[in-house]
Amino acid sequence: MSESTLVAPSRVSPARRALTTVLTSRELAIALVLVVLIAAATAKTDSFLFSQNSWRDLLLTPAILVLLAVGEAVVIITRNVDLSVGSVLALTAYLTGRLFVDHPQIGIVPVFLAGLAMGAVLGLVNGLLVSFGKVPALVITLGTLYIYRGIVLTWAGSNRINASDMPDDFLALGTKTVLSVPVLTIIAVVVLAAVGYYLHTARGGREMYAIGSDPDAAVLYGLSVRKRVTAAFVLSGALAGLAGVVYAARYGTISSGAGLGLELQAVGAVVIGGVAIFGGSGTVWGAAIGAVLLVTINRALPILGIPDFWQQAVVGALIIGAIVLDRALAHRRSRRLVEARDA
Amino acid sequence: MARTYAAHAKPAWQRLLLTREVAVIALLVVVVLYARARVPNFSGPLTLPYLLLDAAPVLLIALPMTLVIITGEIDLSVASVVGLSSVMVGLLHQHGMSIPLAAVVAVVVGVVCGAFNGFLVAYVGLPSLAVTIGTLALYRGIAVGLLGTKAVTDFPDRWTSLATDRIGDTQLPLVVIPIVVLAVGFAVLLHFSTFGRGIFDIGLNRETAHFSGVDVARTKLLLFVMSGAVAAFAGIFYTLRYGSSRGDNATGLELQVVAAVLLGGVSIFGGRGALHGVVAGVLLIGVISSALRLQDVTVNVINIIIGLLLIASVMSTSVLGWVATLRPPGSSTKGQLGSSSAPERVDATSRKEER
């Protein structure tokens, strides 16, 4: 490919172009909605933002959904979907509790590693079935949703792991803060930054976008589609596994019903965050902001005088609104391109 | 790659009998025979009625869902429509409306819900997976918002017993009648009408369907409306059967329905499937659950079995294709095409993009 012959270099300075990109980005729009929501809730009740506890909750509560949404976004970018994340979360959350009950001396780091590893293995199963079985991810992960949930139901039965079964310093992680930022939130943000950087710059990340936007072309171009798709599922599984450990630390009580229905919330967060459901576009930043928005709505609605029973309806309206907006923007963009071409 | 009609080279009996649908039906017969022989009480008088009562909502919703999935779309909002319809019946009854009138209103609400889905998918052109995840939350949210955590349970006995009554002296509950009527209706619509041919056409290729004179948008809209209406009817049945109207009724049912439809041999990419396979798929899950429950196996193992069955049934196609590639070269040219697996998959997925 010869450079600069096809398109004249932009005369706008790089800094200005970067600014325009940020200002017109889909992520900024959703972030603005989030800021307005928080501002409205704070205007109504100061303590929504300015009491120490609620500041912590505001940052802490979304941590789990952010982890799930980041993994889900990567999978959806490759034009697949992972419905098993809720069940994976339940399995690793129960594993976490079990490890502390059976091996009280185990320590926190091995438990985190065990959760990550178990999640990654479950994700690998999904990935291998999808990429080698030539079967759509929706069907495979719907199957593993049932299987993984069945395993945790069989394993846990009606057992419940309580806070008293787990060491204090592990549970303290759930509330601990560094410079008033909760530790669990820091974990989620670090994961988000790492995955976001990888997708944005690394070859593997760019290939995932390429696969999602046109699987046909990706194969013809010689990309290792199977490897990348499997990797996306392993990542999603590992992050759901990490979310399971975080769940255990945050809530302290784990039953076999943990994370029921969470997969649809994760997909919802990703869609609200501007990731196209048929792959190839969107960012994990958007997905993460979508997740924070979903969780924050939960807490803000009662303060704004809307009974929290209506929270789910608002979430649904938001998802519909987000995809209609995306369609309208895409429509406008393509019309402009056509005009530019015909001009 | 030219699409050849390899299937038509085979004799008629092979084309009719060696299908996914017949495999599911055969598996169903085997499981029933095994259960009758080995599971105590399975042939008792209570098994069949309860099996049918339990399977009825899934069976009802699976009928229109089959048509929706054959066009290459999906409707994940059905369980929320069940919940909303249940809440409507409860609320209207509480305000003194008679049950039949409340039921009619509930079905109208289901039609509106389905029309909203259908409008966004067919006329705005949004992906149905995303739209119906949104309306899943929206309709459930309205249901929960209307009734909160309360439940309406004071339904007249006359109506609640109607949901569990049997037909005459048989073991069949009354709900079998609407199920059979709807199943026959949908089967005729799908397999013996122009409208039904259009449904398959859309699933195979939207563009060609459009140029062959199929009104793609109208067909999709109608299917989503049917899906909403039947889900609402299932919601009325659900309410009367359990005598309880709650916002969270039938949560998660959508995934059971989708699992049963796919198990019945319908392709998630659209263009392929048959109603008798779907009915057998729903009953297969019902029989396995009921047989296992009689053996005191709890719901966990049933979950695992449903999941394994679903994966095994969809994997079987690609495993059989892979086995075909192992044949000595020359016996079939299909082997060479099948050996590079990725383009095939791409072929199927790229169709989704066109929506």
XYZ file of C-alpha atoms in Angstrom:
698
model
C 0.000 0.000 0.000
C 1.466 3.323 -0.976
C 0.766 6.055 1.488
C -0.624 9.529 0.952
C -1.529 9.028 -2.674
C -5.085 7.936 -1.986
C -6.054 10.555 0.546
C -4.461 13.936 1.036
C -3.104 14.359 4.575
C -5.473 16.237 6.816
C -4.638 19.921 7.207
C -6.115 19.975 10.681
C -3.538 19.662 13.447
C -3.353 16.289 15.236
C -4.308 17.836 18.566
C -7.395 19.402 17.057
C -8.339 16.166 15.326
C -7.986 14.279 18.606
C -10.217 16.864 20.244
C -12.880 16.505 17.545
C -12.737 12.729 17.853
C -13.342 12.941 21.583
C -16.069 15.572 21.282
C -18.056 13.671 18.671
C -17.521 10.247 20.229
C -20.360 8.008 21.251
C -18.646 7.458 24.628
C -18.804 11.146 25.483
C -22.548 11.225 24.833
C -23.205 8.342 27.201
C -20.803 9.833 29.782
C -22.762 13.088 29.607
C -25.993 11.233 30.342
C -24.255 9.687 33.348
C -23.008 13.070 34.581
C -26.459 14.635 34.168
C -28.018 11.741 36.085
C -25.524 12.090 38.946
C -25.925 15.877 38.948
C -29.713 15.630 39.053
C -29.620 13.120 41.886
C -27.093 15.234 43.794
C -29.126 18.381 43.309
C -32.084 16.600 44.840
C -30.148 15.060 47.720
C -26.635 16.246 48.562
C -25.699 12.962 50.126
C -26.011 11.103 46.807
C -22.479 12.249 46.017
C -21.120 14.087 49.017
C -21.412 11.657 51.879
C -18.457 9.370 52.260
C -20.448 6.166 52.043
C -22.375 7.029 48.936
C -19.272 8.312 47.170
C -17.751 4.904 47.851
C -20.879 3.048 46.740
C -21.080 5.100 43.585
C -17.629 3.841 42.594
C -17.834 0.401 44.155
C -21.186 -0.978 43.009
C -20.473 -0.887 39.248
C -17.139 -2.770 39.613
C -18.653 -6.216 38.977
C -20.755 -5.211 35.972
C -17.844 -3.244 34.496
C -15.660 -6.368 34.557
C -18.400 -8.425 32.869
C -19.152 -5.694 30.328
C -15.491 -5.350 29.323
C -15.242 -9.074 28.568
C -18.625 -9.073 26.849
C -17.629 -6.081 24.708
C -14.524 -7.880 23.439
C -16.603 -10.936 22.515
C -19.300 -8.835 20.811
C -16.651 -6.867 18.874
C -15.650 -10.192 17.245
C -19.314 -10.665 16.245
C -20.113 -13.267 18.893
C -21.935 -13.117 22.186
C -21.281 -14.722 25.574
C -24.456 -15.525 27.499
C -22.686 -17.722 30.059
C -21.020 -14.930 32.081
C -23.633 -14.941 34.851
C -23.183 -18.671 35.388
C -19.372 -18.372 35.275
C -19.586 -15.655 37.911
C -21.698 -17.912 40.131
C -19.233 -20.805 39.759
C -16.154 -18.773 40.647
C -17.932 -16.922 43.447
C -18.843 -20.277 44.986
C -15.324 -21.597 44.313
C -13.940 -18.610 46.210
C -16.102 -19.350 49.225
C -15.365 -23.068 49.050
C -11.592 -22.474 48.934
C -11.753 -20.348 52.067
C -13.914 -22.909 53.863
C -11.803 -25.925 52.921
C -8.370 -24.277 53.087
C -8.587 -21.452 55.626
C -4.868 -20.660 55.244
C -4.963 -20.223 51.485
C -4.464 -16.469 51.279
C -6.057 -13.898 49.030
C -3.802 -13.941 45.982
C -4.166 -17.688 45.251
C -7.943 -17.297 45.481
C -7.918 -14.494 42.925
C -5.703 -16.587 40.656
C -7.959 -19.621 41.088
C -11.016 -17.547 40.150
C -9.297 -16.126 37.083
C -8.039 -19.568 36.032
C -11.399 -21.260 36.471
C -13.135 -18.500 34.521
C -10.537 -18.752 31.778
C -11.041 -22.526 31.492
C -14.821 -22.126 31.254
C -14.293 -19.407 28.634
C -11.910 -21.691 26.757
C -14.624 -24.337 26.543
C -16.983 -21.731 25.026
C -14.297 -20.475 22.661
C -13.273 -23.906 21.403
C -16.875 -24.987 20.850
C -17.669 -21.781 18.981
C -14.562 -21.594 16.820
C -14.078 -25.279 16.068
C -17.680 -26.440 16.184
C -18.692 -23.811 13.625
C -21.764 -23.187 15.727
C -23.090 -19.712 16.550
C -21.966 -18.364 19.900
C -25.533 -17.546 20.915
C -26.438 -21.251 20.897
C -23.219 -22.515 22.480
C -23.209 -20.023 25.317
C -26.924 -20.528 25.891
C -26.056 -24.212 26.361
C -23.128 -23.501 28.677
C -25.290 -21.001 30.596
C -27.462 -23.967 31.605
C -24.539 -26.363 32.095
C -22.407 -24.056 34.250
C -25.454 -23.053 36.287
C -26.336 -26.735 36.682
C -22.820 -27.477 37.905
C -22.908 -24.768 40.537
C -26.416 -25.844 41.625
C -25.227 -29.438 42.004
C -22.036 -28.414 43.728
C -23.560 -25.909 46.126
C -26.996 -27.461 46.551
C -28.794 -25.382 49.120
C -25.510 -24.538 50.827
C -24.807 -20.904 51.348
C -21.425 -19.452 52.107
C -21.611 -16.672 54.634
C -19.337 -13.826 55.534
C -18.257 -15.680 58.661
C -16.760 -18.440 56.491
C -14.365 -16.065 54.810
C -11.309 -14.333 56.299
C -11.743 -10.742 57.447
C -8.978 -9.303 55.323
C -10.649 -10.724 52.175
C -14.010 -9.209 53.091
C -12.252 -5.964 53.992
C -11.253 -5.751 50.331
C -14.918 -5.188 49.614
C -14.967 -1.910 51.498
C -11.308 -0.883 51.568
C -10.361 2.349 49.833
C -7.106 3.887 48.646
C -7.266 7.681 48.507
C -11.048 7.334 48.822
C -11.214 5.063 45.772
C -12.363 1.492 46.553
C -9.814 -1.243 45.840
C -12.298 -3.306 43.824
C -12.944 -0.301 41.604
C -9.205 0.098 41.065
C -9.043 -3.558 39.957
C -11.868 -2.958 37.468
C -10.273 0.229 36.139
C -6.860 -1.423 35.713
C -8.480 -4.291 33.777
C -10.438 -1.799 31.687
C -7.325 0.223 30.870
C -5.298 -2.856 29.949
C -7.996 -4.352 27.705
C -8.786 -0.964 26.172
C -5.127 -0.340 25.391
C -4.760 -3.809 23.897
C -7.819 -3.420 21.658
C -6.751 0.059 20.580
C -3.113 -0.567 19.763
C -2.122 -4.227 19.708
C -2.249 -6.295 16.565
C -4.451 -8.899 18.238
C -6.935 -6.222 19.237
C -7.122 -4.696 15.787
C -7.616 -8.172 14.327
C -10.612 -8.670 16.605
C -12.229 -5.560 15.109
C -11.372 -6.814 11.620
C -12.936 -10.207 12.314
C -16.068 -8.596 13.709
C -16.583 -6.140 10.886
C -16.164 -8.748 8.142
C -15.398 -12.370 9.060
C -15.289 -13.268 5.388
C -12.597 -10.754 4.582
C -10.702 -11.651 7.754
C -10.411 -15.275 6.615
C -9.336 -14.273 3.117
C -6.806 -11.860 4.555
C -5.269 -14.757 6.470
C -6.137 -13.694 10.002
C -6.232 -16.507 12.521
C -9.948 -16.146 13.196
C -10.200 -19.193 15.423
C -7.322 -18.128 17.635
C -8.649 -14.610 18.113
C -12.248 -15.666 18.723
C -11.122 -18.292 21.241
C -8.940 -15.665 22.921
C -11.920 -13.313 23.183
C -13.968 -15.995 24.950
C -11.075 -16.883 27.278
C -10.778 -13.206 28.204
C -14.518 -12.904 28.784
C -14.484 -16.066 30.923
C -11.464 -14.934 32.930
C -13.020 -11.524 33.616
C -16.306 -13.164 34.642
C -14.193 -15.373 36.937
C -12.510 -12.306 38.411
C -15.944 -10.717 38.807
C -17.001 -13.820 40.756
C -14.178 -13.330 43.282
C -15.028 -9.627 43.496
C -18.689 -10.580 44.046
C -17.657 -12.799 46.968
C -15.586 -10.005 48.513
C -18.272 -7.378 47.971
C -21.352 -9.236 49.190
C -19.903 -11.839 51.551
C -22.837 -14.187 50.954
C -22.756 -16.646 48.086
C -25.514 -19.028 47.073
C -25.953 -20.990 43.863
C -28.270 -18.244 42.568
C -25.509 -15.619 42.372
C -25.479 -13.606 39.174
C -28.768 -14.953 37.788
C -29.737 -12.976 34.695
C -26.571 -10.907 34.819
C -25.670 -11.916 31.239
C -28.478 -9.796 29.823
C -27.399 -6.816 31.931
C -23.857 -7.213 30.598
C -25.096 -7.309 27.000
C -27.371 -4.347 27.767
C -24.460 -2.332 29.173
C -22.382 -3.097 26.086
C -25.200 -2.043 23.749
C -25.858 1.170 25.686
C -22.117 1.859 25.492
C -22.269 1.967 21.708
C -20.777 -1.403 20.780
C -22.607 -2.663 17.685
C -24.291 -6.004 18.414
C -22.970 -7.386 15.111
C -19.392 -6.589 15.869
C -16.586 -4.563 14.430
C -17.162 -1.285 16.222
C -17.320 0.229 19.659
C -14.927 0.436 22.579
C -14.611 -1.126 26.014
C -14.619 2.417 27.448
C -18.138 2.833 26.137
C -19.181 -0.547 27.511
C -17.755 0.344 30.926
C -19.563 3.697 31.008
C -22.735 1.861 29.954
C -22.283 -0.514 32.893
C -21.740 2.353 35.341
C -24.827 4.091 33.954
C -26.990 0.959 34.389
C -25.910 0.502 37.990
C -26.139 4.194 38.855
C -29.690 4.430 37.512
C -30.583 1.829 40.097
C -29.467 4.062 42.898
C -30.501 7.399 41.441
C -34.130 6.688 40.500
C -35.567 6.456 44.027
C -33.840 9.751 44.858
C -35.374 11.376 41.788
C -38.776 10.328 43.064
C -39.337 7.383 40.739
C -40.131 4.193 42.664
C -37.332 1.697 42.104
C -39.813 -0.826 40.689
C -39.645 1.233 37.502
C -35.869 1.010 37.289
C -35.899 -1.916 34.874
C -38.328 -0.151 32.550
C -35.990 2.853 32.416
C -33.071 0.542 31.626
C -35.056 -0.997 28.784
C -36.030 2.376 27.381
C -32.376 3.415 27.581
C -31.212 0.355 25.610
C -33.826 0.996 22.917
C -32.919 4.685 22.868
C -29.219 3.871 22.511
C -29.655 1.582 19.510
C -32.095 3.966 17.804
C -29.561 6.768 18.335
C -26.772 4.608 16.889
C -28.870 3.871 13.840
C -29.704 7.543 13.342
C -26.043 8.548 13.644
C -24.935 5.830 11.230
C -27.618 6.954 8.795
C -26.458 10.569 8.953
C -22.813 9.540 8.544
C -23.508 7.433 5.466
C -25.595 10.226 3.922
C -22.734 12.681 4.429
C -20.301 10.249 2.838
C -22.579 9.889 -0.160
C -22.905 13.669 -0.441
C -19.126 14.073 -0.193
C -18.665 11.472 -2.897
C -21.219 13.026 -5.250
C -20.033 16.574 -4.677
C -20.054 -21.757 -4.423
C -23.137 -22.795 -6.275
C -25.950 -24.064 -4.092
C -26.674 -27.591 -5.291
C -29.744 -29.519 -4.329
C -27.834 -32.539 -3.132
C -30.746 -33.561 -0.932
C -32.972 -34.043 -3.961
C -30.573 -36.619 -5.393
C -31.523 -38.968 -2.577
C -34.615 -41.155 -2.576
C -37.752 -39.679 -1.050
C -37.777 -41.877 2.066
C -34.261 -40.739 2.911
C -35.196 -37.107 2.475
C -38.216 -37.496 4.716
C -36.750 -39.718 7.409
C -33.082 -38.768 7.726
C -33.761 -35.304 9.092
C -32.993 -33.475 12.295
C -36.709 -33.403 13.132
C -37.125 -37.149 12.862
C -33.980 -37.626 14.959
C -35.509 -35.488 17.724
C -38.820 -37.364 17.496
C -36.982 -40.716 17.620
C -35.037 -39.556 20.662
C -38.321 -38.490 22.283
C -39.869 -41.930 21.625
C -36.787 -43.697 23.025
C -36.807 -41.569 26.168
C -40.558 -42.132 26.686
C -40.205 -45.903 26.223
C -37.213 -46.014 28.554
C -39.023 -43.932 31.179
C -42.146 -46.096 30.993
C -40.055 -49.221 31.471
C -37.607 -48.049 34.094
C -38.945 -45.017 35.951
C -41.442 -45.935 38.668
C -44.738 -44.008 38.440
C -43.918 -42.576 35.036
C -46.873 -44.396 33.516
C -49.067 -43.298 36.434
C -52.141 -41.120 35.866
C -50.576 -37.880 37.126
C -47.440 -37.754 34.994
C -48.901 -36.780 31.643
C -51.247 -34.000 32.828
C -48.551 -32.322 34.907
C -45.984 -32.739 32.176
C -48.305 -30.988 29.721
C -49.312 -28.274 32.186
C -45.659 -27.533 32.944
C -44.621 -27.555 29.308
C -47.640 -25.568 28.050
C -46.228 -22.011 28.276
C -42.957 -22.996 26.581
C -44.828 -25.038 23.997
C -47.172 -22.156 23.160
C -44.455 -19.518 22.856
C -42.147 -21.856 20.928
C -44.648 -21.963 18.036
C -44.376 -18.321 16.883
C -40.734 -18.227 18.036
C -39.970 -20.930 15.461
C -41.285 -18.703 12.682
C -39.401 -15.687 14.026
C -36.106 -17.601 14.212
C -36.584 -19.054 10.715
C -36.613 -15.485 9.355
C -33.241 -15.040 11.054
C -34.555 -12.839 13.868
C -35.086 -13.612 17.543
C -37.569 -12.450 20.197
C -36.081 -12.433 23.688
C -38.878 -10.316 25.161
C -41.492 -13.109 25.272
C -41.076 -13.964 28.954
C -41.489 -10.310 29.849
C -44.691 -10.180 27.793
C -45.876 -13.219 29.780
C -45.147 -11.269 32.974
C -46.838 -8.101 31.709
C -49.917 -10.003 30.540
C -50.117 -11.740 33.908
C -49.962 -8.379 35.696
C -52.650 -6.925 33.402
C -55.018 -9.780 34.199
C -54.338 -9.385 37.914
C -54.724 -5.612 37.995
C -57.881 -5.543 35.885
C -59.412 -8.312 37.992
C -58.578 -6.318 41.108
C -60.428 -3.334 39.634
C -63.499 -5.460 39.098
C -63.186 -6.443 35.474
C -64.360 -9.915 34.547
C -61.663 -12.458 33.714
C -62.564 -12.972 30.021
C -62.547 -9.219 29.382
C -59.263 -8.824 31.272
C -57.824 -11.647 29.183
C -58.812 -9.866 25.980
C -57.132 -6.664 27.192
C -54.009 -8.672 28.093
C -53.832 -10.157 24.605
C -54.232 -6.675 23.102
C -51.319 -5.504 25.278
C -49.312 -8.481 23.956
C -50.136 -7.456 20.394
C -48.965 -3.907 21.113
C -45.720 -5.203 22.663
C -45.105 -7.428 19.651
C -45.936 -4.623 17.225
C -43.424 -2.341 18.954
C -40.691 -5.003 18.602
C -41.714 -5.671 15.026
C -41.785 -1.988 14.092
C -38.266 -1.400 15.426
C -36.894 -4.529 13.757
C -38.745 -4.485 10.441
C -39.248 -0.802 9.677
C -36.465 0.960 11.618
C -34.093 -1.871 10.717
C -32.534 -2.476 14.126
C -31.028 -5.867 15.062
C -33.697 -7.939 16.829
C -31.220 -9.333 19.370
C -30.509 -5.839 20.703
C -34.101 -4.587 20.380
C -35.623 -7.495 22.269
C -32.972 -7.403 25.002
C -34.105 -3.809 25.443
C -37.806 -4.632 25.444
C -37.114 -7.634 27.700
C -36.063 -5.103 30.319
C -38.730 -2.560 29.307
C -41.792 -4.850 29.417
C -40.585 -6.607 32.573
C -39.942 -3.219 34.085
C -43.479 -2.052 33.306
C -44.889 -5.274 34.766
C -42.892 -4.909 37.971
C -43.558 -1.182 38.073
C -47.334 -1.639 37.840
C -47.636 -4.222 40.584
C -44.470 -3.704 42.646
C -43.778 -6.630 44.938
C -47.473 -7.291 45.474
C -49.289 -10.272 44.024
C -52.921 -10.680 43.028
C -54.109 -14.131 44.046
C -57.875 -13.916 44.630
C -58.966 -15.297 41.280
C -62.338 -17.047 41.182
C -62.030 -20.851 41.417
C -64.125 -21.240 38.308
C -61.313 -19.737 36.232
C -58.290 -21.156 38.030
C -59.691 -24.657 37.829
C -60.349 -24.134 34.134
C -56.595 -23.951 33.638
C -56.003 -27.343 35.236
C -59.206 -29.173 34.211
C -58.999 -32.232 31.984
C -60.792 -32.914 28.729
C -63.592 -35.303 29.702
C -62.168 -38.484 31.236
C -58.820 -38.265 29.482
C -55.498 -37.372 31.048
C -55.171 -34.375 28.778
C -55.613 -30.924 30.338
C -57.896 -28.427 28.592
C -54.948 -26.273 27.538
C -54.063 -28.996 25.036
C -56.939 -27.766 22.848
C -55.538 -24.253 22.205
C -52.062 -25.755 21.887
C -53.176 -28.187 19.186
C -55.210 -25.522 17.386
C -52.298 -23.071 17.413
C -49.764 -25.763 16.485
C -51.826 -26.865 13.495
C -52.462 -23.253 12.546
C -48.799 -22.292 12.678
C -47.787 -25.513 10.883
C -50.173 -24.759 8.020
C -49.010 -21.152 7.952
C -45.329 -22.110 7.886
C -45.301 -25.203 5.723
C -48.335 -24.929 3.448
C -48.828 -21.265 2.657
C -47.227 -18.589 0.521
C -46.642 -16.562 3.655
C -44.664 -19.508 5.065
C -42.526 -19.862 1.944
C -41.767 -16.170 2.336
C -40.594 -16.811 5.906
C -38.054 -19.379 4.712
C -37.014 -17.098 1.843
C -36.306 -14.229 4.215
C -34.197 -16.505 6.416
C -32.176 -17.822 3.488
C -31.620 -14.492 1.815
C -33.431 -11.241 2.508
C -32.483 -9.654 -0.763
C -33.719 -12.481 -2.944
C -36.868 -12.692 -0.872
C -37.471 -9.003 -1.464
C -36.910 -9.342 -5.217
C -39.175 -12.406 -5.351
C -42.016 -10.260 -4.135
C -41.992 -11.095 -0.425
C -42.907 -8.105 1.715
C -40.020 -8.631 4.157
C -40.898 -5.853 6.597
C -44.594 -6.708 6.804
C -43.847 -10.415 7.298
C -41.459 -9.691 10.165
C -43.881 -7.245 11.776
C -46.694 -9.823 11.642
C -44.460 -12.520 13.158
C -43.473 -10.319 16.089
C -47.139 -9.429 16.617
C -48.032 -13.136 16.678
C -45.188 -13.771 19.087
C -46.485 -11.060 21.407
C -50.093 -12.244 21.197
C -49.245 -15.887 21.930
C -46.902 -14.883 24.763
C -49.758 -12.850 26.267
C -52.080 -15.852 25.978
C -49.431 -17.993 27.698
C -49.305 -15.332 30.399
C -53.063 -15.646 31.028
C -52.713 -19.426 31.271
C -49.705 -19.045 33.588
C -51.647 -16.686 35.862
C -54.707 -18.918 36.142
C -52.718 -22.129 36.471
C -50.721 -20.876 39.460
C -53.557 -18.626 40.616
C -51.115 -15.788 41.020
C -50.380 -12.594 39.142
C -46.919 -11.217 39.841
C -44.516 -8.917 38.036
C -41.751 -11.496 38.041
C -43.826 -14.381 36.655
C -41.966 -16.560 34.120
C -38.642 -14.734 34.476
C -35.989 -16.407 32.293
C -38.531 -18.363 30.254
C -37.223 -16.822 27.011
C -34.003 -18.804 27.179
C -35.922 -22.058 27.767
C -38.027 -21.337 24.699
C -35.029 -20.539 22.519
C -33.223 -23.651 23.767
C -36.233 -25.846 22.940
C -36.653 -24.328 19.466
C -32.979 -24.818 18.605
C -33.051 -28.342 20.017
C -35.956 -28.989 17.658
C -33.686 -28.452 14.666
C -34.319 -24.801 13.785
C -31.198 -23.010 12.577
C -30.319 -19.851 14.481
C -29.160 -18.337 11.171
C -32.635 -18.720 9.770
C -34.020 -20.459 6.710
C -34.228 -23.900 8.254
C -36.594 -25.652 10.644
C -39.947 -27.369 11.038
C -42.695 -27.183 13.627
C -42.963 -30.910 14.344
C -39.303 -30.888 15.354
C -39.889 -27.971 17.724
C -42.914 -29.598 19.367
C -40.834 -32.774 19.832
C -37.985 -30.678 21.240
C -40.215 -29.047 23.862
C -41.763 -32.393 24.806
C -38.321 -34.023 24.979
C -37.196 -31.493 27.581
C -40.526 -31.928 29.388
C -40.304 -35.729 29.489
C -36.682 -35.711 30.653
C -37.459 -33.212 33.414
C -40.504 -35.116 34.547
C -38.760 -38.519 34.489
C -35.787 -37.190 36.408
C -38.023 -35.497 38.955
C -39.815 -38.785 39.564
C -36.416 -40.271 40.345
C -35.774 -37.468 42.811
C -33.153 -35.845 40.654
C -33.339 -32.154 41.279
C -33.532 -29.328 38.816
C -29.727 -28.859 38.640
C -29.063 -32.004 36.666
C -31.953 -31.164 34.338
C -30.208 -27.863 33.590
C -27.011 -29.677 32.702
C -28.864 -32.138 30.477
C -30.738 -29.385 28.613
C -27.459 -27.564 28.030
C -25.632 -30.686 26.848
C -28.515 -31.701 24.559
C -28.594 -28.234 23.028
C -24.863 -28.198 22.322
C -24.817 -31.816 21.137
C -27.721 -31.199 18.754
C -26.106 -28.205 17.079
C -22.634 -29.743 17.108
C -23.900 -32.915 15.444
C -24.227 -31.103 12.109
C -20.643 -29.930 12.090
C -19.335 -33.228 13.483
C -21.159 -35.115 10.699
C -19.692 -32.667 8.181
C -16.258 -33.282 9.624
C -16.756 -37.055 9.412
C -17.749 -36.606 5.772
C -14.381 -34.997 5.089
C -12.637 -38.134 6.335
C -14.010 -40.172 3.448
C -11.475 -41.152 0.769
C -11.017 -38.389 -1.809
C -13.016 -38.759 -4.999
C -16.081 -40.172 -3.316
C -17.427 -36.699 -2.795
C -16.310 -33.224 -3.720
C -18.091 -31.921 -0.674
C -15.180 -33.098 1.430
C -12.827 -30.559 -0.014
C -15.211 -27.718 0.536
C -15.937 -28.857 4.032
C -12.287 -29.145 4.999
C -11.746 -25.417 5.010
C -14.269 -24.832 7.688
C -13.958 -21.135 8.325
C -15.500 -19.796 5.091
C -18.608 -21.852 5.722
C -19.053 -20.255 9.065
C -18.463 -16.865 7.568
C -21.021 -17.615 4.934
C -23.617 -18.119 7.589
C -22.699 -15.239 9.838
C -22.300 -12.667 7.119
C -25.959 -12.990 6.349
C -26.728 -11.478 9.703
C -25.025 -8.256 8.785
C -27.514 -7.419 6.136
C -30.231 -6.560 8.544
